[in-house]
Amino acid sequence: MSDKGRIVIKLGGGLITKKNKIKTLNKYAINKVCESIKILIEENYKIIIVHGAGSYGHILSKEMRISEGVRQEIYEKQIKAIKQIRENMRELNDEVIDSLERVNIDSMGFPPSIWAKNTGKKFTGDIEIFNKNIGEIIPICYGDVVQRDDEKEFGILSGDDLMYRLSIEIPEVNYTIFLLGDVDGVMDQPPENLDAKLVSLWKKNDFIRTSHNSEIDVTGGMDLKLIRASEIAKKVDNVWFINGNYPERIIQLIRTGSTIGTKINP
Ligand code: IPE
């Protein structure tokens, strides 16, 4: 069977954890997604996995103002918190690796705190380790606390920014997929409104009132995701937001060209 290209897929923190309560895992959702990833591999796609933090990262980051960089008055507490967040993220990453192992997929986590520096889509670090071939180990990375070169000293590198560079710079990416936790894709109103409807095609400048939960989310939530996704769509043909609770929709997408979800245009 011929090589079909590469899929970069993000397991959102809201999918793989319960976002509001510290370190609560949604192992069921992770297992289910990994079963679908197995099918993608069997169909001869190369895969890169990125995952978010959810309650393994956002709650403590918010409390200790990690995304603002050094705050002298709480510096010692911040340093402690960074250690804890990085540990939590490795633990969460191990859960993803474990779920892949259950379906006989060999994967390896590459913690951004080790190889990446600076935040936003211009973060630095060699991403060549993610350029793997069919049959090689599946590389994984995730949103993490990283060092910064400026006076802020540290900050949070979001999985969405990792998605950006991996999708643009690694060759042969033909699908970039963001798996969401509780919605079918981009909604035309905050999803808690009962008459909110799924937007099946979104392009930059389409105005959407997202309910960006700044109480918990320290990296920009849905708004940042949409901006990054539309930038990726300039290069990658199929950029989609899909409900990760129904990962069979990814399979339907690659087999038929469409599914329930939001296709992002540049
Ligand atoms: C955030 O990463 C990382 C930390 C808070 C340490 P993301 O921004 O990719 O996480 P989610 O998907 O929103 O949870």
Short mmCIF file of C-alpha atoms and ligand atoms in Angstrom, two decimals:
data_model
loop_
_atom_site.label_atom_id
_atom_site.label_comp_id
_atom_site.label_asym_id
_atom_site.label_seq_id
_atom_site.Cartn_x
_atom_site.Cartn_y
_atom_site.Cartn_z
CA MET A 1 0.00 0.00 0.00
CA SER A 2 1.37 3.43 -0.85
CA ASP A 3 2.20 6.13 1.64
CA LYS A 4 -0.78 8.49 1.93
CA GLY A 5 0.85 11.47 3.58
CA ARG A 6 1.01 12.76 7.11
CA ILE A 7 -1.63 13.61 9.72
CA VAL A 8 -0.86 15.99 12.58
CA ILE A 9 -3.45 15.48 15.27
CA LYS A 10 -4.06 17.32 18.54
CA LEU A 11 -5.85 15.73 21.45
CA GLY A 12 -7.23 18.80 23.19
CA GLY A 13 -6.84 19.09 26.95
CA GLY A 14 -10.61 19.38 27.29
CA LEU A 15 -10.95 15.96 25.65
CA ILE A 16 -8.32 13.95 27.50
CA THR A 17 -8.92 15.49 30.95
CA LYS A 18 -11.83 16.98 32.85
CA LYS A 19 -10.87 20.61 32.66
CA ASN A 20 -12.23 21.98 35.94
CA LYS A 21 -10.86 19.55 38.49
CA ILE A 22 -7.12 19.22 38.99
CA LYS A 23 -5.51 16.16 37.37
CA THR A 24 -8.63 14.29 36.35
CA LEU A 25 -8.08 12.03 33.39
CA ASN A 26 -10.53 10.98 30.70
CA LYS A 27 -8.84 7.67 29.94
CA TYR A 28 -11.90 6.40 28.08
CA ALA A 29 -11.60 9.21 25.53
CA ILE A 30 -7.83 8.71 25.15
CA ASN A 31 -8.28 4.97 24.52
CA LYS A 32 -10.97 5.60 21.95
CA VAL A 33 -8.90 8.14 20.01
CA CYS A 34 -5.91 5.78 20.04
CA GLU A 35 -8.03 3.04 18.48
CA SER A 36 -8.79 5.38 15.59
CA ILE A 37 -5.15 6.42 15.29
CA LYS A 38 -4.35 2.73 14.90
CA ILE A 39 -6.65 2.61 11.86
CA LEU A 40 -4.96 5.68 10.36
CA ILE A 41 -1.59 3.95 10.70
CA GLU A 42 -2.99 0.80 9.10
CA GLU A 43 -4.19 2.97 6.21
CA ASN A 44 -0.57 4.09 5.73
CA TYR A 45 -0.57 7.59 7.09
CA LYS A 46 2.42 8.95 9.02
CA ILE A 47 1.24 10.40 12.32
CA ILE A 48 2.39 13.17 14.66
CA ILE A 49 0.51 13.51 17.94
CA VAL A 50 0.25 16.69 20.00
CA HIS A 51 -1.76 16.93 23.17
CA GLY A 52 -3.00 19.66 25.46
CA ALA A 53 -2.90 20.02 29.22
CA GLY A 54 -6.44 20.49 30.49
CA SER A 55 -6.51 20.10 34.26
CA TYR A 56 -2.92 18.78 34.30
CA GLY A 57 -1.63 22.24 33.40
CA HIS A 58 -4.06 25.12 33.20
CA ILE A 59 -5.25 25.28 36.81
CA LEU A 60 -1.83 25.53 38.45
CA SER A 61 -0.48 27.72 35.62
CA LYS A 62 -3.31 30.18 36.16
CA GLU A 63 -2.89 30.19 39.93
CA MET A 64 0.86 30.85 39.71
CA ARG A 65 0.61 33.22 36.72
CA ILE A 66 3.15 31.16 34.77
CA SER A 67 2.18 32.61 31.37
CA GLU A 68 3.11 36.12 32.61
CA GLY A 69 6.69 35.06 33.30
CA VAL A 70 8.61 35.98 36.45
CA ARG A 71 6.63 37.74 39.20
CA GLN A 72 9.17 38.62 41.89
CA GLU A 73 6.65 38.49 44.75
CA ILE A 74 5.84 34.81 44.08
CA TYR A 75 9.02 33.70 42.31
CA GLU A 76 9.82 30.76 44.57
CA LYS A 77 6.30 29.44 44.34
CA GLN A 78 6.41 29.82 40.57
CA ILE A 79 9.58 27.74 40.31
CA LYS A 80 7.97 25.01 42.40
CA ALA A 81 4.82 25.14 40.29
CA ILE A 82 6.80 24.86 37.04
CA LYS A 83 8.44 21.69 38.30
CA GLN A 84 5.03 20.33 39.25
CA ILE A 85 3.38 21.26 35.93
CA ARG A 86 6.18 19.66 33.93
CA GLU A 87 5.85 16.52 36.03
CA ASN A 88 2.07 16.49 35.52
CA MET A 89 2.51 16.87 31.78
CA ARG A 90 4.91 13.94 31.61
CA GLU A 91 2.40 11.90 33.56
CA LEU A 92 -0.37 12.84 31.14
CA ASN A 93 1.92 12.07 28.21
CA ASP A 94 2.62 8.64 29.72
CA GLU A 95 -1.13 7.99 29.73
CA VAL A 96 -1.31 8.72 26.00
CA ILE A 97 1.72 6.49 25.37
CA ASP A 98 0.07 3.74 27.45
CA SER A 99 -3.19 3.94 25.48
CA LEU A 100 -1.26 3.66 22.22
CA GLU A 101 0.63 0.68 23.61
CA ARG A 102 -2.70 -1.03 24.31
CA VAL A 103 -3.34 -1.07 20.57
CA ASN A 104 0.25 -2.07 19.81
CA ILE A 105 1.54 1.29 18.67
CA ASP A 106 5.06 2.30 19.73
CA SER A 107 5.28 5.98 20.55
CA MET A 108 7.67 8.33 22.28
CA GLY A 109 7.15 11.63 24.07
CA PHE A 110 9.46 14.59 23.39
CA PRO A 111 8.89 17.11 26.22
CA PRO A 112 9.08 20.68 24.86
CA SER A 113 10.64 21.84 28.14
CA ILE A 114 13.75 19.99 26.94
CA TRP A 115 13.98 20.92 23.26
CA ALA A 116 11.90 24.09 22.78
CA LYS A 117 12.35 27.70 23.87
CA ASN A 118 10.12 30.78 23.73
CA THR A 119 6.37 30.93 23.21
CA GLY A 120 3.93 31.60 20.39
CA LYS A 121 4.19 30.29 16.84
CA LYS A 122 7.76 31.59 16.50
CA PHE A 123 9.07 29.39 19.30
CA THR A 124 12.50 27.89 18.63
CA GLY A 125 13.73 24.32 18.75
CA ASP A 126 14.59 21.61 16.25
CA ILE A 127 11.43 19.80 15.17
CA GLU A 128 13.20 17.39 12.84
CA ILE A 129 12.71 14.61 15.45
CA PHE A 130 9.03 14.61 14.40
CA ASN A 131 9.84 13.86 10.77
CA LYS A 132 9.40 10.10 10.98
CA ASN A 133 8.69 7.56 8.30
CA ILE A 134 6.10 4.81 8.06
CA GLY A 135 7.07 2.01 10.43
CA GLU A 136 9.03 4.29 12.74
CA ILE A 137 8.00 5.26 16.25
CA ILE A 138 5.08 7.73 16.57
CA PRO A 139 6.39 11.03 17.98
CA ILE A 140 4.36 12.94 20.59
CA CYS A 141 4.68 16.38 22.12
CA TYR A 142 2.46 18.61 24.20
CA GLY A 143 1.83 22.07 25.61
CA ASP A 144 4.47 22.75 28.28
CA VAL A 145 6.27 25.33 30.38
CA VAL A 146 9.35 26.43 28.45
CA GLN A 147 12.24 28.83 28.94
CA ARG A 148 12.10 32.27 27.35
CA ASP A 149 15.10 34.32 26.20
CA ASP A 150 13.69 37.62 27.45
CA GLU A 151 13.24 39.01 30.97
CA LYS A 152 10.11 36.91 31.52
CA GLU A 153 12.40 33.84 31.82
CA PHE A 154 9.61 31.30 31.26
CA GLY A 155 6.21 30.95 29.68
CA ILE A 156 3.69 28.49 28.31
CA LEU A 157 4.12 27.02 24.88
CA SER A 158 0.68 25.93 23.71
CA GLY A 159 0.02 22.72 21.83
CA ASP A 160 -1.65 24.90 19.20
CA ASP A 161 1.66 26.62 18.43
CA LEU A 162 3.33 23.21 18.20
CA MET A 163 0.56 22.24 15.75
CA TYR A 164 1.45 25.27 13.66
CA ARG A 165 5.15 24.60 13.18
CA LEU A 166 4.72 20.83 12.83
CA SER A 167 2.02 21.25 10.16
CA ILE A 168 3.89 23.92 8.20
CA GLU A 169 7.50 22.74 8.43
CA ILE A 170 7.34 18.94 8.42
CA PRO A 171 6.89 17.66 4.85
CA GLU A 172 3.85 15.87 3.43
CA VAL A 173 1.24 17.00 5.96
CA ASN A 174 -2.15 16.72 4.26
CA TYR A 175 -4.38 16.69 7.35
CA THR A 176 -4.20 18.80 10.50
CA ILE A 177 -6.87 17.78 12.98
CA PHE A 178 -7.84 19.43 16.27
CA LEU A 179 -9.87 17.09 18.46
CA LEU A 180 -12.18 18.93 20.83
CA GLY A 181 -13.70 17.76 24.09
CA ASP A 182 -17.29 18.75 24.19
CA VAL A 183 -18.40 20.16 20.85
CA ASP A 184 -18.72 18.91 17.27
CA GLY A 185 -16.56 21.73 15.91
CA VAL A 186 -16.83 25.51 15.74
CA MET A 187 -20.26 26.67 16.88
CA ASP A 188 -21.99 29.86 15.73
CA GLN A 189 -22.63 30.85 19.37
CA PRO A 190 -21.11 29.85 22.69
CA PRO A 191 -21.82 26.11 22.85
CA GLU A 192 -23.72 26.40 26.12
CA ASN A 193 -26.51 28.20 24.21
CA LEU A 194 -29.08 25.59 23.30
CA ASP A 195 -29.65 26.87 19.77
CA ALA A 196 -25.92 27.00 18.93
CA LYS A 197 -25.33 25.42 15.54
CA LEU A 198 -22.27 23.78 14.03
CA VAL A 199 -20.38 25.88 11.49
CA SER A 200 -19.28 23.41 8.83
CA LEU A 201 -16.90 25.76 7.01
CA TRP A 202 -14.99 28.55 8.75
CA LYS A 203 -12.63 31.07 7.26
CA LYS A 204 -10.64 33.91 8.72
CA ASN A 205 -12.77 37.02 9.31
CA ASP A 206 -15.88 34.92 9.96
CA PHE A 207 -17.00 36.34 13.26
CA ILE A 208 -17.74 33.80 15.91
CA ARG A 209 -18.55 34.55 19.52
CA THR A 210 -16.42 31.88 21.14
CA SER A 211 -16.79 31.32 24.82
CA HIS A 212 -13.15 31.56 25.66
CA ASN A 213 -12.96 30.43 29.24
CA SER A 214 -10.25 32.71 30.59
CA GLU A 215 -10.99 31.52 34.13
CA ILE A 216 -9.19 28.28 33.35
CA ASP A 217 -7.46 28.58 30.00
CA VAL A 218 -4.05 30.24 30.10
CA THR A 219 -3.13 29.90 26.44
CA GLY A 220 -5.95 31.61 24.54
CA GLY A 221 -8.59 28.91 24.14
CA MET A 222 -10.73 28.66 21.03
CA ASP A 223 -9.69 32.05 19.60
CA LEU A 224 -6.01 31.14 19.40
CA LYS A 225 -6.90 27.72 18.00
CA LEU A 226 -8.94 29.33 15.18
CA ILE A 227 -6.20 31.81 14.28
CA ARG A 228 -3.52 29.10 14.20
CA ALA A 229 -5.79 26.75 12.24
CA SER A 230 -6.50 29.32 9.52
CA GLU A 231 -2.77 30.02 9.21
CA ILE A 232 -2.11 26.29 8.85
CA ALA A 233 -4.84 26.07 6.18
CA LYS A 234 -2.75 28.29 3.90
CA LYS A 235 -0.43 25.33 3.50
CA VAL A 236 -2.37 22.20 4.52
CA ASP A 237 -5.40 21.15 2.45
CA ASN A 238 -7.48 19.60 5.20
CA VAL A 239 -7.59 21.44 8.51
CA TRP A 240 -10.47 20.28 10.68
CA PHE A 241 -12.00 20.68 14.14
CA ILE A 242 -13.67 17.44 15.15
CA ASN A 243 -15.38 16.14 18.29
CA GLY A 244 -12.79 13.81 19.81
CA ASN A 245 -15.48 11.76 21.52
CA TYR A 246 -16.34 10.46 18.04
CA PRO A 247 -12.89 9.75 16.60
CA GLU A 248 -14.46 7.51 13.92
CA ARG A 249 -15.22 10.84 12.23
CA ILE A 250 -11.50 11.15 11.43
CA ILE A 251 -11.69 7.84 9.59
CA GLN A 252 -14.78 8.99 7.72
CA LEU A 253 -12.97 12.22 6.79
CA ILE A 254 -9.91 10.53 5.31
CA ARG A 255 -12.00 7.94 3.48
CA THR A 256 -14.77 10.17 2.09
CA GLY A 257 -13.35 13.70 2.21
CA SER A 258 -15.88 14.98 4.71
CA THR A 259 -17.43 14.40 8.14
CA ILE A 260 -19.31 16.10 10.98
CA GLY A 261 -17.01 18.89 12.11
CA THR A 262 -15.65 22.23 10.93
CA LYS A 263 -13.36 22.54 7.96
CA ILE A 264 -11.05 25.54 8.30
CA ASN A 265 -10.20 27.58 5.22
CA PRO A 266 -7.41 30.19 5.08
C1 IPE B 1 -1.17 24.23 27.66
O1 IPE B 1 -1.22 23.59 26.45
C2 IPE B 1 0.05 23.80 28.44
C3 IPE B 1 0.06 24.14 29.88
C4 IPE B 1 -0.87 24.81 30.51
C5 IPE B 1 1.20 23.66 30.65
P1 IPE B 1 -2.50 23.72 25.49
O2 IPE B 1 -2.89 25.15 25.36
O3 IPE B 1 -2.17 23.02 24.21
O4 IPE B 1 -3.59 22.88 26.30
P2 IPE B 1 -5.17 22.70 26.14
O5 IPE B 1 -5.44 21.85 24.94
O6 IPE B 1 -5.77 24.08 26.02
O7 IPE B 1 -5.56 22.01 27.41
#
